[in-house]
Amino acid sequence: MVTLSNSLKTKLSTPLKIGALEVKSRVLQSPLSGVTDLVFRRLVRRYAPDSMMYTEMVNATGLHYVKHLPKIMEVDPLERPISIQLFDCRPDFLAEAAIKAVAEGADTVDINMGCPVNKITKNGGGSSLLRQPEVAESIVREVVKAVDVPVTVKTRIGWNDKEITILDFALRMQDAGAKMITVHGRTRAQGYNGNARWEWIARVKEVLSIPVIANGDIFSVESAVKCLEQTNADGVMCSRGTMGYPFLVGEIDCFLKTGEQLPPPTPVQRLECAKYHLQALYEYKGDRGVRQARKHMTWYAKGFSGAADLRGHLSVIESVHQGVELIDRTIEQLMNGYEVEEELEVIALV
Ligand SMILES: Cc1cc2nc3c(=O)[nH]c(=O)nc-3n(C[C@H](O)[C@H](O)[C@H](O)COP(=O)(O)O)c2cc1C
C-alpha cells in the first residue's frame, strides 16, 4: 500500500511551472532514442493526457545540413505538451535547431547533457558537457536567446565517482537561463548500471530555484513516490520502465492526483496494446516500422506462461501480418486460460 505524505500531496496538486509554461502533471515521459517516436508517445498520451512528452534526441549538426526535418522531430499538434530534445556541442547549431524545433511545435527545447554513448561524447555532446561547463553554459545562453519557449537541460550527476559535479553544473545551467533541469541520478561511468543515486537529486533540489525533475529507476508508483519523498523533486521522469509498458506515466500521474492505484493491465491488455503499437508503427514507417517494432514486441510479451516463446518469435517478425497473427493466437490462448480459471474459481466456490 503506497501513501503520499500531506506535504507532498499539497505541493504536487499544483501545476508544474516551466518558465511561463504550466503543465498539469508532475510525471514526464523521458526522451528515449529508438523508442519515443510519435507512435509511442501517442500511446503514452492515451493513458497520461496531461504529461509532458519528449522526442528522441535530435542531432543539431545533422539538422544544419539537411533540407527536410527528420521524422524523429515530427510532432503531432494533439500530443502537446511536448519537448523536442537536441544534442550537440555547438551553441550556434543548437540555437538554429531550437528555432526549427519551435516552428515544429515544441513547447520547450531540451538540451541533452547526459547521453553516455561514446559516439556522442567524443564529439563533445551529451554527458561530456559535464566536463565542459563553460560550453554547456554558452549553449543554454545561445538557445535561450534564440527561442521564446522555455529551455531545459537533462543531465547526469557527474562524469564518474571522482567527478560528481552536478551541484555546480546545475547552478550554472540555472544562471544561464535554463527553466528546468532533469537529473538522472547516475554518473556517465555508471551507464545504466547500479542504482540511481537520488540523494544527489535531493541536494540539487536544495540549491536550485527552478524545477528539478528526478530521473532514474522510476519503475512503478511505489518507486515514484519513494523518489519524490526522498528528493523533494518537483516531478519524476519515467524512462526504461515505460518500454513495453506505456501505461506507467499515466498510472503514476493518476496516483499523484487521486491517491488511486490503477489495477495493472492484464497480459491480454498488454498484448492488445502491443498489437496496436505494431500496426501503428507499420502505418507510420512502413517495413522499417516493423523492424523497429520487434524490440517493442518483446518488451510487451511478459508475465504469462509461454511469454518467452512468444518473445522469440516476435523478435524476428518480417511482416505486420505475421506479428498480428502471433499476438492474436496468444491472446486467444490466454482468454481460454482465463475462462478455465474463472470456471475453476466458480466451481471452488460452490
Ligand atoms: C534505449 C534508451 C534510449 C535513451 N535515449 C535517450 C535520449 O534520447 N535522450 C536522453 O536524454 N536520454 C536518453 N536515455 C536515458 C533515459 O532518458 C534515462 O535518463 C535513463 O534511462 C535513466 O532512467 P531509468 O533508470 O528510469 O531508465 C535513453 C535510455 C535508454 C535505455
mmCIF file of C-alpha atoms and ligand atoms in Angstrom:
data_model
loop_
_atom_site.group_PDB
_atom_site.id
_atom_site.type_symbol
_atom_site.label_atom_id
_atom_site.label_comp_id
_atom_site.label_asym_id
_atom_site.label_seq_id
_atom_site.Cartn_x
_atom_site.Cartn_y
_atom_site.Cartn_z
ATOM 1 C CA MET A 1 0.000 0.000 0.000
ATOM 2 C CA VAL A 2 1.534 3.306 -1.101
ATOM 3 C CA THR A 3 0.732 6.549 0.683
ATOM 4 C CA LEU A 4 1.645 10.100 -0.096
ATOM 5 C CA SER A 5 2.576 12.479 2.712
ATOM 6 C CA ASN A 6 0.325 15.530 3.081
ATOM 7 C CA SER A 7 3.096 17.993 2.296
ATOM 8 C CA LEU A 8 3.905 16.163 -0.938
ATOM 9 C CA LYS A 9 0.220 15.946 -1.830
ATOM 10 C CA THR A 10 -0.204 19.719 -1.437
ATOM 11 C CA LYS A 11 2.875 20.504 -3.482
ATOM 12 C CA LEU A 12 2.055 18.074 -6.274
ATOM 13 C CA SER A 13 -1.510 19.279 -6.637
ATOM 14 C CA THR A 14 -0.282 22.483 -8.316
ATOM 15 C CA PRO A 15 0.850 22.595 -11.964
ATOM 16 C CA LEU A 16 4.493 22.167 -12.867
ATOM 17 C CA LYS A 17 5.753 25.594 -13.938
ATOM 18 C CA ILE A 18 8.477 25.544 -16.559
ATOM 19 C CA GLY A 19 9.080 29.240 -17.121
ATOM 20 C CA ALA A 20 5.765 30.568 -18.415
ATOM 21 C CA LEU A 21 4.525 27.097 -19.335
ATOM 22 C CA GLU A 22 2.175 25.315 -16.950
ATOM 23 C CA VAL A 23 1.980 21.538 -17.176
ATOM 24 C CA LYS A 24 -0.863 19.782 -15.378
ATOM 25 C CA SER A 25 1.178 16.743 -14.472
ATOM 26 C CA ARG A 26 4.275 16.088 -12.370
ATOM 27 C CA VAL A 27 5.137 12.922 -14.275
ATOM 28 C CA LEU A 28 7.104 13.151 -17.500
ATOM 29 C CA GLN A 29 7.848 10.661 -20.261
ATOM 30 C CA SER A 30 11.593 10.758 -20.896
ATOM 31 C CA PRO A 31 13.297 11.008 -24.252
ATOM 32 C CA LEU A 32 14.386 7.513 -25.321
ATOM 33 C CA SER A 33 16.308 7.205 -28.546
ATOM 34 C CA GLY A 34 14.810 4.499 -30.756
ATOM 35 C CA VAL A 35 11.691 4.339 -28.577
ATOM 36 C CA THR A 36 9.802 7.609 -28.008
ATOM 37 C CA ASP A 37 8.759 8.279 -31.576
ATOM 38 C CA LEU A 38 5.383 9.788 -32.408
ATOM 39 C CA VAL A 39 3.666 6.395 -32.313
ATOM 40 C CA PHE A 40 4.953 5.542 -28.844
ATOM 41 C CA ARG A 41 4.183 8.997 -27.490
ATOM 42 C CA ARG A 42 0.591 8.741 -28.728
ATOM 43 C CA LEU A 43 0.253 5.518 -26.763
ATOM 44 C CA VAL A 44 1.658 7.062 -23.592
ATOM 45 C CA ARG A 45 -0.595 10.082 -24.109
ATOM 46 C CA ARG A 46 -3.658 7.835 -24.170
ATOM 47 C CA TYR A 47 -3.094 6.974 -20.519
ATOM 48 C CA ALA A 48 -1.422 10.230 -19.463
ATOM 49 C CA PRO A 49 -3.334 13.090 -21.081
ATOM 50 C CA ASP A 50 -1.599 15.862 -19.103
ATOM 51 C CA SER A 51 2.020 14.717 -19.064
ATOM 52 C CA MET A 52 4.989 16.243 -20.836
ATOM 53 C CA MET A 53 6.428 14.092 -23.636
ATOM 54 C CA TYR A 54 9.904 14.229 -25.159
ATOM 55 C CA THR A 55 11.052 13.353 -28.648
ATOM 56 C CA GLU A 56 14.093 11.190 -29.206
ATOM 57 C CA MET A 57 17.273 13.274 -29.169
ATOM 58 C CA VAL A 58 17.959 15.135 -32.421
ATOM 59 C CA ASN A 59 21.448 15.942 -33.698
ATOM 60 C CA ALA A 60 21.707 19.705 -34.220
ATOM 61 C CA THR A 61 24.674 19.454 -36.606
ATOM 62 C CA GLY A 62 22.786 16.917 -38.702
ATOM 63 C CA LEU A 63 19.853 19.290 -38.822
ATOM 64 C CA HIS A 64 22.063 22.127 -40.036
ATOM 65 C CA TYR A 65 22.951 20.180 -43.189
ATOM 66 C CA VAL A 66 19.565 18.760 -44.200
ATOM 67 C CA LYS A 67 16.730 20.470 -46.039
ATOM 68 C CA HIS A 68 13.868 18.492 -44.514
ATOM 69 C CA LEU A 69 13.149 17.871 -40.875
ATOM 70 C CA PRO A 70 13.915 14.287 -39.829
ATOM 71 C CA LYS A 71 10.943 12.127 -38.899
ATOM 72 C CA ILE A 72 12.115 11.938 -35.277
ATOM 73 C CA MET A 73 11.389 15.651 -34.969
ATOM 74 C CA GLU A 74 7.836 15.334 -36.195
ATOM 75 C CA VAL A 75 5.263 16.425 -33.641
ATOM 76 C CA ASP A 76 1.505 15.898 -33.649
ATOM 77 C CA PRO A 77 -0.350 19.068 -32.572
ATOM 78 C CA LEU A 78 -2.579 16.822 -30.428
ATOM 79 C CA GLU A 79 0.303 15.499 -28.346
ATOM 80 C CA ARG A 80 1.210 18.678 -26.518
ATOM 81 C CA PRO A 81 2.816 19.492 -24.129
ATOM 82 C CA ILE A 82 5.861 18.239 -25.966
ATOM 83 C CA SER A 83 9.563 18.946 -25.729
ATOM 84 C CA ILE A 84 11.976 18.433 -28.600
ATOM 85 C CA GLN A 85 15.336 17.284 -27.314
ATOM 86 C CA LEU A 86 18.532 18.331 -29.086
ATOM 87 C CA PHE A 87 22.126 17.272 -28.675
ATOM 88 C CA ASP A 88 25.394 18.780 -29.850
ATOM 89 C CA CYS A 89 28.216 20.914 -28.501
ATOM 90 C CA ARG A 90 27.936 23.878 -30.859
ATOM 91 C CA PRO A 91 25.870 26.714 -29.426
ATOM 92 C CA ASP A 92 25.191 28.203 -32.886
ATOM 93 C CA PHE A 93 23.911 24.921 -34.369
ATOM 94 C CA LEU A 94 21.849 24.249 -31.271
ATOM 95 C CA ALA A 95 20.282 27.714 -31.425
ATOM 96 C CA GLU A 96 19.439 27.171 -35.095
ATOM 97 C CA ALA A 97 17.992 23.729 -34.347
ATOM 98 C CA ALA A 98 15.956 25.154 -31.467
ATOM 99 C CA ILE A 99 14.298 27.641 -33.819
ATOM 100 C CA LYS A 100 13.285 24.751 -36.084
ATOM 101 C CA ALA A 101 12.030 22.794 -33.077
ATOM 102 C CA VAL A 102 9.778 25.647 -32.008
ATOM 103 C CA ALA A 103 8.488 26.060 -35.560
ATOM 104 C CA GLU A 104 7.564 22.367 -35.471
ATOM 105 C CA GLY A 105 5.501 22.929 -32.321
ATOM 106 C CA ALA A 106 7.841 22.284 -29.376
ATOM 107 C CA ASP A 107 6.573 23.712 -26.101
ATOM 108 C CA THR A 108 10.074 23.511 -24.637
ATOM 109 C CA VAL A 109 13.500 22.780 -26.046
ATOM 110 C CA ASP A 110 15.567 20.353 -24.010
ATOM 111 C CA ILE A 111 19.334 20.051 -24.326
ATOM 112 C CA ASN A 112 20.807 16.595 -23.799
ATOM 113 C CA MET A 113 23.785 16.824 -21.444
ATOM 114 C CA GLY A 114 23.599 13.269 -20.166
ATOM 115 C CA CYS A 115 23.974 10.801 -23.018
ATOM 116 C CA PRO A 116 26.862 8.416 -22.164
ATOM 117 C CA VAL A 117 27.314 6.908 -25.647
ATOM 118 C CA ASN A 118 30.878 7.243 -26.993
ATOM 119 C CA LYS A 119 29.768 8.309 -30.448
ATOM 120 C CA ILE A 120 28.093 11.345 -28.871
ATOM 121 C CA THR A 121 30.585 12.190 -26.125
ATOM 122 C CA LYS A 122 33.646 12.022 -28.345
ATOM 123 C CA ASN A 123 32.125 14.812 -30.422
ATOM 124 C CA GLY A 124 31.625 16.922 -27.310
ATOM 125 C CA GLY A 125 27.895 16.308 -26.840
ATOM 126 C CA GLY A 126 25.776 14.537 -24.232
ATOM 127 C CA SER A 127 27.387 13.877 -20.864
ATOM 128 C CA SER A 128 30.793 15.172 -21.990
ATOM 129 C CA LEU A 129 29.321 18.650 -21.462
ATOM 130 C CA LEU A 130 29.515 17.907 -17.738
ATOM 131 C CA ARG A 131 33.270 18.240 -18.210
ATOM 132 C CA GLN A 132 32.948 21.463 -20.198
ATOM 133 C CA PRO A 133 30.606 23.544 -18.072
ATOM 134 C CA GLU A 134 31.535 26.786 -19.852
ATOM 135 C CA VAL A 135 30.477 25.312 -23.192
ATOM 136 C CA ALA A 136 27.273 23.979 -21.605
ATOM 137 C CA GLU A 137 26.592 27.433 -20.226
ATOM 138 C CA SER A 138 27.057 29.158 -23.540
ATOM 139 C CA ILE A 139 24.814 26.581 -25.207
ATOM 140 C CA VAL A 140 21.995 27.409 -22.815
ATOM 141 C CA ARG A 141 22.558 31.163 -23.194
ATOM 142 C CA GLU A 142 22.523 30.998 -27.006
ATOM 143 C CA VAL A 143 19.461 28.770 -27.187
ATOM 144 C CA VAL A 144 17.595 30.940 -24.668
ATOM 145 C CA LYS A 145 18.374 33.967 -26.846
ATOM 146 C CA ALA A 146 17.152 32.188 -29.970
ATOM 147 C CA VAL A 147 13.698 30.989 -28.873
ATOM 148 C CA ASP A 148 10.846 32.232 -26.750
ATOM 149 C CA VAL A 149 9.866 28.867 -25.265
ATOM 150 C CA PRO A 150 11.475 27.584 -22.050
ATOM 151 C CA VAL A 151 14.871 25.930 -22.493
ATOM 152 C CA THR A 152 15.569 22.964 -20.222
ATOM 153 C CA VAL A 153 18.502 20.635 -19.565
ATOM 154 C CA LYS A 154 18.664 16.895 -18.922
ATOM 155 C CA THR A 155 21.881 15.652 -17.385
ATOM 156 C CA ARG A 156 23.561 13.196 -15.009
ATOM 157 C CA ILE A 157 25.159 13.686 -11.587
ATOM 158 C CA GLY A 158 28.708 13.708 -12.974
ATOM 159 C CA TRP A 159 31.252 12.076 -15.259
ATOM 160 C CA ASN A 160 32.358 9.434 -12.746
ATOM 161 C CA ASP A 161 32.539 8.917 -8.983
ATOM 162 C CA LYS A 162 35.548 11.213 -8.722
ATOM 163 C CA GLU A 163 33.783 13.956 -10.669
ATOM 164 C CA ILE A 164 30.306 14.348 -9.231
ATOM 165 C CA THR A 165 29.889 17.934 -10.337
ATOM 166 C CA ILE A 166 26.130 18.245 -10.552
ATOM 167 C CA LEU A 167 25.671 20.925 -7.871
ATOM 168 C CA ASP A 168 27.939 23.455 -9.540
ATOM 169 C CA PHE A 169 26.783 22.377 -13.006
ATOM 170 C CA ALA A 170 23.084 22.716 -12.220
ATOM 171 C CA LEU A 171 23.599 26.185 -10.726
ATOM 172 C CA ARG A 172 25.442 27.223 -13.872
ATOM 173 C CA MET A 173 22.593 25.971 -16.052
ATOM 174 C CA GLN A 174 20.092 27.905 -13.950
ATOM 175 C CA ASP A 175 22.203 31.085 -14.143
ATOM 176 C CA ALA A 176 22.495 30.665 -17.911
ATOM 177 C CA GLY A 177 18.702 30.708 -18.217
ATOM 178 C CA ALA A 178 17.536 27.077 -18.081
ATOM 179 C CA LYS A 179 13.962 26.917 -16.801
ATOM 180 C CA MET A 180 14.042 23.321 -15.554
ATOM 181 C CA ILE A 181 16.639 20.629 -15.043
ATOM 182 C CA THR A 182 16.157 16.873 -15.116
ATOM 183 C CA VAL A 183 18.776 14.943 -13.207
ATOM 184 C CA HIS A 184 19.414 11.281 -13.940
ATOM 185 C CA GLY A 185 20.942 10.073 -10.681
ATOM 186 C CA ARG A 186 23.818 8.162 -12.260
ATOM 187 C CA THR A 187 27.285 9.166 -13.431
ATOM 188 C CA ARG A 188 28.348 8.794 -17.046
ATOM 189 C CA ALA A 189 30.661 5.962 -15.986
ATOM 190 C CA GLN A 190 27.716 4.068 -14.494
ATOM 191 C CA GLY A 191 25.885 3.964 -17.809
ATOM 192 C CA TYR A 192 22.619 2.347 -16.778
ATOM 193 C CA ASN A 193 24.179 0.147 -14.086
ATOM 194 C CA GLY A 194 23.872 0.280 -10.331
ATOM 195 C CA ASN A 195 21.245 2.318 -8.550
ATOM 196 C CA ALA A 196 20.289 5.864 -9.387
ATOM 197 C CA ARG A 197 21.588 7.989 -6.524
ATOM 198 C CA TRP A 198 18.554 10.012 -5.640
ATOM 199 C CA GLU A 199 20.410 11.647 -2.720
ATOM 200 C CA TRP A 200 22.256 13.791 -5.263
ATOM 201 C CA ILE A 201 18.968 14.882 -6.783
ATOM 202 C CA ALA A 202 17.839 15.939 -3.291
ATOM 203 C CA ARG A 203 20.963 18.086 -3.000
ATOM 204 C CA VAL A 204 20.343 19.687 -6.384
ATOM 205 C CA LYS A 205 16.796 20.474 -5.312
ATOM 206 C CA GLU A 206 18.140 22.213 -2.196
ATOM 207 C CA VAL A 207 20.278 24.645 -4.177
ATOM 208 C CA LEU A 208 18.130 25.467 -7.229
ATOM 209 C CA SER A 209 15.090 27.664 -7.575
ATOM 210 C CA ILE A 210 13.961 26.293 -10.985
ATOM 211 C CA PRO A 211 12.035 22.980 -11.040
ATOM 212 C CA VAL A 212 14.146 19.855 -10.595
ATOM 213 C CA ILE A 213 12.890 16.607 -12.123
ATOM 214 C CA ALA A 214 14.142 13.325 -10.711
ATOM 215 C CA ASN A 215 15.091 10.593 -13.156
ATOM 216 C CA GLY A 216 16.469 7.086 -12.757
ATOM 217 C CA ASP A 217 14.891 3.848 -11.532
ATOM 218 C CA ILE A 218 11.267 5.015 -11.633
ATOM 219 C CA PHE A 219 9.602 1.709 -12.495
ATOM 220 C CA SER A 220 6.358 1.869 -10.509
ATOM 221 C CA VAL A 221 4.006 4.055 -8.465
ATOM 222 C CA GLU A 222 5.921 2.887 -5.371
ATOM 223 C CA SER A 223 9.322 3.946 -6.688
ATOM 224 C CA ALA A 224 7.954 7.276 -7.942
ATOM 225 C CA VAL A 225 6.518 8.124 -4.530
ATOM 226 C CA LYS A 226 9.685 6.987 -2.754
ATOM 227 C CA CYS A 227 11.797 9.102 -5.081
ATOM 228 C CA LEU A 228 9.599 12.182 -4.630
ATOM 229 C CA GLU A 229 9.701 11.773 -0.838
ATOM 230 C CA GLN A 230 13.481 11.298 -0.789
ATOM 231 C CA THR A 231 14.396 14.063 -3.223
ATOM 232 C CA ASN A 232 11.641 16.644 -2.742
ATOM 233 C CA ALA A 233 11.864 16.963 -6.545
ATOM 234 C CA ASP A 234 9.198 18.819 -8.487
ATOM 235 C CA GLY A 235 8.348 15.789 -10.578
ATOM 236 C CA VAL A 236 9.574 12.437 -11.826
ATOM 237 C CA MET A 237 10.563 11.337 -15.297
ATOM 238 C CA CYS A 238 9.958 7.724 -16.337
ATOM 239 C CA SER A 239 12.322 6.016 -18.756
ATOM 240 C CA ARG A 240 13.086 2.286 -19.123
ATOM 241 C CA GLY A 241 10.011 1.500 -17.051
ATOM 242 C CA THR A 242 7.860 2.632 -19.976
ATOM 243 C CA MET A 243 9.461 0.307 -22.528
ATOM 244 C CA GLY A 244 6.750 -2.251 -23.272
ATOM 245 C CA TYR A 245 4.677 -0.526 -20.610
ATOM 246 C CA PRO A 246 3.273 2.781 -21.911
ATOM 247 C CA PHE A 247 0.823 2.743 -19.001
ATOM 248 C CA LEU A 248 3.419 3.770 -16.395
ATOM 249 C CA VAL A 249 3.328 7.575 -16.714
ATOM 250 C CA GLY A 250 -0.486 7.526 -16.531
ATOM 251 C CA GLU A 251 -0.505 5.154 -13.560
ATOM 252 C CA ILE A 252 1.832 7.380 -11.553
ATOM 253 C CA ASP A 253 0.035 10.555 -12.607
ATOM 254 C CA CYS A 254 -3.316 9.093 -11.583
ATOM 255 C CA PHE A 255 -1.954 8.102 -8.174
ATOM 256 C CA LEU A 256 -0.392 11.508 -7.530
ATOM 257 C CA LYS A 257 -3.650 13.245 -8.453
ATOM 258 C CA THR A 258 -6.211 10.959 -6.820
ATOM 259 C CA GLY A 259 -4.404 8.574 -4.466
ATOM 260 C CA GLU A 260 -5.892 5.740 -6.510
ATOM 261 C CA GLN A 261 -3.669 2.902 -7.695
ATOM 262 C CA LEU A 262 -4.969 1.663 -11.036
ATOM 263 C CA PRO A 263 -5.051 -2.103 -11.493
ATOM 264 C CA PRO A 264 -2.189 -3.177 -13.767
ATOM 265 C CA PRO A 265 -3.177 -4.215 -17.297
ATOM 266 C CA THR A 266 -3.707 -7.936 -17.778
ATOM 267 C CA PRO A 267 -1.392 -9.832 -20.169
ATOM 268 C CA VAL A 268 -4.221 -9.723 -22.732
ATOM 269 C CA GLN A 269 -4.490 -5.940 -22.423
ATOM 270 C CA ARG A 270 -0.725 -5.616 -22.817
ATOM 271 C CA LEU A 271 -0.799 -7.772 -25.914
ATOM 272 C CA GLU A 272 -3.694 -5.765 -27.384
ATOM 273 C CA CYS A 273 -1.569 -2.686 -26.824
ATOM 274 C CA ALA A 274 1.434 -4.403 -28.466
ATOM 275 C CA LYS A 275 -0.692 -5.239 -31.497
ATOM 276 C CA TYR A 276 -1.885 -1.671 -31.839
ATOM 277 C CA HIS A 277 1.718 -0.444 -31.448
ATOM 278 C CA LEU A 278 2.941 -2.771 -34.185
ATOM 279 C CA GLN A 279 0.178 -1.770 -36.607
ATOM 280 C CA ALA A 280 0.679 1.936 -35.901
ATOM 281 C CA LEU A 281 4.446 1.661 -36.422
ATOM 282 C CA TYR A 282 3.834 -0.057 -39.746
ATOM 283 C CA GLU A 283 1.389 2.645 -40.824
ATOM 284 C CA TYR A 284 3.825 5.380 -39.815
ATOM 285 C CA LYS A 285 7.124 3.941 -41.037
ATOM 286 C CA GLY A 286 6.310 1.002 -43.306
ATOM 287 C CA ASP A 287 8.628 -2.042 -43.196
ATOM 288 C CA ARG A 288 11.216 -0.094 -41.206
ATOM 289 C CA GLY A 289 8.498 0.321 -38.574
ATOM 290 C CA VAL A 290 8.036 -3.470 -38.423
ATOM 291 C CA ARG A 291 11.753 -3.987 -37.861
ATOM 292 C CA GLN A 292 11.720 -1.338 -35.137
ATOM 293 C CA ALA A 293 8.615 -2.930 -33.621
ATOM 294 C CA ARG A 294 10.437 -6.209 -32.907
ATOM 295 C CA LYS A 295 12.122 -4.921 -29.758
ATOM 296 C CA HIS A 296 8.929 -3.269 -28.511
ATOM 297 C CA MET A 297 7.001 -6.516 -29.043
ATOM 298 C CA THR A 298 9.483 -8.495 -26.942
ATOM 299 C CA TRP A 299 9.160 -5.943 -24.132
ATOM 300 C CA TYR A 300 5.384 -6.344 -24.077
ATOM 301 C CA ALA A 301 5.408 -10.130 -24.022
ATOM 302 C CA LYS A 302 5.984 -10.702 -20.311
ATOM 303 C CA GLY A 303 4.277 -12.116 -17.272
ATOM 304 C CA PHE A 304 2.434 -15.212 -18.559
ATOM 305 C CA SER A 305 3.391 -18.768 -19.305
ATOM 306 C CA GLY A 306 4.628 -19.073 -22.870
ATOM 307 C CA ALA A 307 5.881 -15.462 -22.903
ATOM 308 C CA ALA A 308 9.495 -16.473 -23.581
ATOM 309 C CA ASP A 309 8.443 -18.468 -26.643
ATOM 310 C CA LEU A 310 6.367 -15.607 -27.941
ATOM 311 C CA ARG A 311 9.280 -13.194 -27.434
ATOM 312 C CA GLY A 312 11.494 -15.454 -29.510
ATOM 313 C CA HIS A 313 9.000 -15.432 -32.393
ATOM 314 C CA LEU A 314 8.220 -11.727 -32.176
ATOM 315 C CA SER A 315 11.894 -10.777 -32.212
ATOM 316 C CA VAL A 316 12.212 -11.980 -35.801
ATOM 317 C CA ILE A 317 8.899 -10.982 -37.408
ATOM 318 C CA GLU A 318 9.174 -9.991 -41.053
ATOM 319 C CA SER A 319 5.715 -8.501 -41.533
ATOM 320 C CA VAL A 320 2.948 -6.833 -39.629
ATOM 321 C CA HIS A 321 0.635 -9.693 -40.573
ATOM 322 C CA GLN A 322 2.980 -12.246 -39.014
ATOM 323 C CA GLY A 323 3.209 -10.257 -35.768
ATOM 324 C CA VAL A 324 -0.544 -9.735 -35.538
ATOM 325 C CA GLU A 325 -1.188 -13.435 -36.084
ATOM 326 C CA LEU A 326 1.265 -14.423 -33.338
ATOM 327 C CA ILE A 327 -0.260 -11.972 -30.903
ATOM 328 C CA ASP A 328 -3.844 -12.915 -31.773
ATOM 329 C CA ARG A 329 -3.099 -16.589 -31.298
ATOM 330 C CA THR A 330 -1.569 -15.915 -27.872
ATOM 331 C CA ILE A 331 -4.476 -13.704 -26.841
ATOM 332 C CA GLU A 332 -6.880 -16.468 -27.781
ATOM 333 C CA GLN A 333 -4.925 -18.994 -25.725
ATOM 334 C CA LEU A 334 -4.776 -16.649 -22.756
ATOM 335 C CA MET A 335 -8.512 -15.926 -22.980
ATOM 336 C CA ASN A 336 -9.260 -19.599 -22.961
ATOM 337 C CA GLY A 337 -6.962 -19.996 -19.978
ATOM 338 C CA TYR A 338 -8.769 -17.256 -18.106
ATOM 339 C CA GLU A 339 -12.151 -18.790 -18.827
ATOM 340 C CA VAL A 340 -10.926 -22.085 -17.463
ATOM 341 C CA GLU A 341 -9.519 -20.365 -14.407
ATOM 342 C CA GLU A 342 -12.746 -18.467 -13.814
ATOM 343 C CA GLU A 343 -14.784 -21.638 -14.138
ATOM 344 C CA LEU A 344 -12.465 -23.345 -11.671
ATOM 345 C CA GLU A 345 -12.937 -20.482 -9.225
ATOM 346 C CA VAL A 346 -16.706 -20.688 -9.538
ATOM 347 C CA ILE A 347 -16.593 -24.447 -9.071
ATOM 348 C CA ALA A 348 -14.383 -23.989 -5.985
ATOM 349 C CA LEU A 349 -16.881 -21.543 -4.506
ATOM 350 C CA VAL A 350 -19.934 -23.810 -4.866
HETATM 351 C C1 LIG B 1 17.146 2.931 -25.019
HETATM 352 C C2 LIG B 1 17.436 4.213 -24.319
HETATM 353 C C3 LIG B 1 17.460 5.403 -25.048
HETATM 354 C C4 LIG B 1 17.700 6.614 -24.421
HETATM 355 N N1 LIG B 1 17.673 7.772 -25.149
HETATM 356 C C5 LIG B 1 17.797 8.967 -24.535
HETATM 357 C C6 LIG B 1 17.673 10.189 -25.261
HETATM 358 O O1 LIG B 1 17.438 10.217 -26.480
HETATM 359 N N2 LIG B 1 17.812 11.348 -24.568
HETATM 360 C C7 LIG B 1 18.056 11.376 -23.210
HETATM 361 O O2 LIG B 1 18.182 12.455 -22.622
HETATM 362 N N3 LIG B 1 18.180 10.236 -22.508
HETATM 363 C C8 LIG B 1 18.038 9.059 -23.129
HETATM 364 N N4 LIG B 1 18.105 7.889 -22.400
HETATM 365 C C9 LIG B 1 18.245 7.971 -20.932
HETATM 366 C C10 LIG B 1 16.878 7.962 -20.237
HETATM 367 O O3 LIG B 1 16.075 9.039 -20.644
HETATM 368 C C11 LIG B 1 17.025 7.985 -18.702
HETATM 369 O O4 LIG B 1 17.733 9.131 -18.336
HETATM 370 C C12 LIG B 1 17.724 6.750 -18.157
HETATM 371 O O5 LIG B 1 17.267 5.573 -18.783
HETATM 372 C C13 LIG B 1 17.565 6.627 -16.645
HETATM 373 O O6 LIG B 1 16.253 6.353 -16.251
HETATM 374 P P1 LIG B 1 15.771 4.841 -15.868
HETATM 375 O O7 LIG B 1 16.733 4.308 -14.849
HETATM 376 O O8 LIG B 1 14.385 5.063 -15.285
HETATM 377 O O9 LIG B 1 15.759 4.077 -17.118
HETATM 378 C C14 LIG B 1 17.940 6.665 -23.028
HETATM 379 C C15 LIG B 1 17.935 5.458 -22.292
HETATM 380 C C16 LIG B 1 17.694 4.261 -22.920
HETATM 381 C C17 LIG B 1 17.682 2.997 -22.098
#
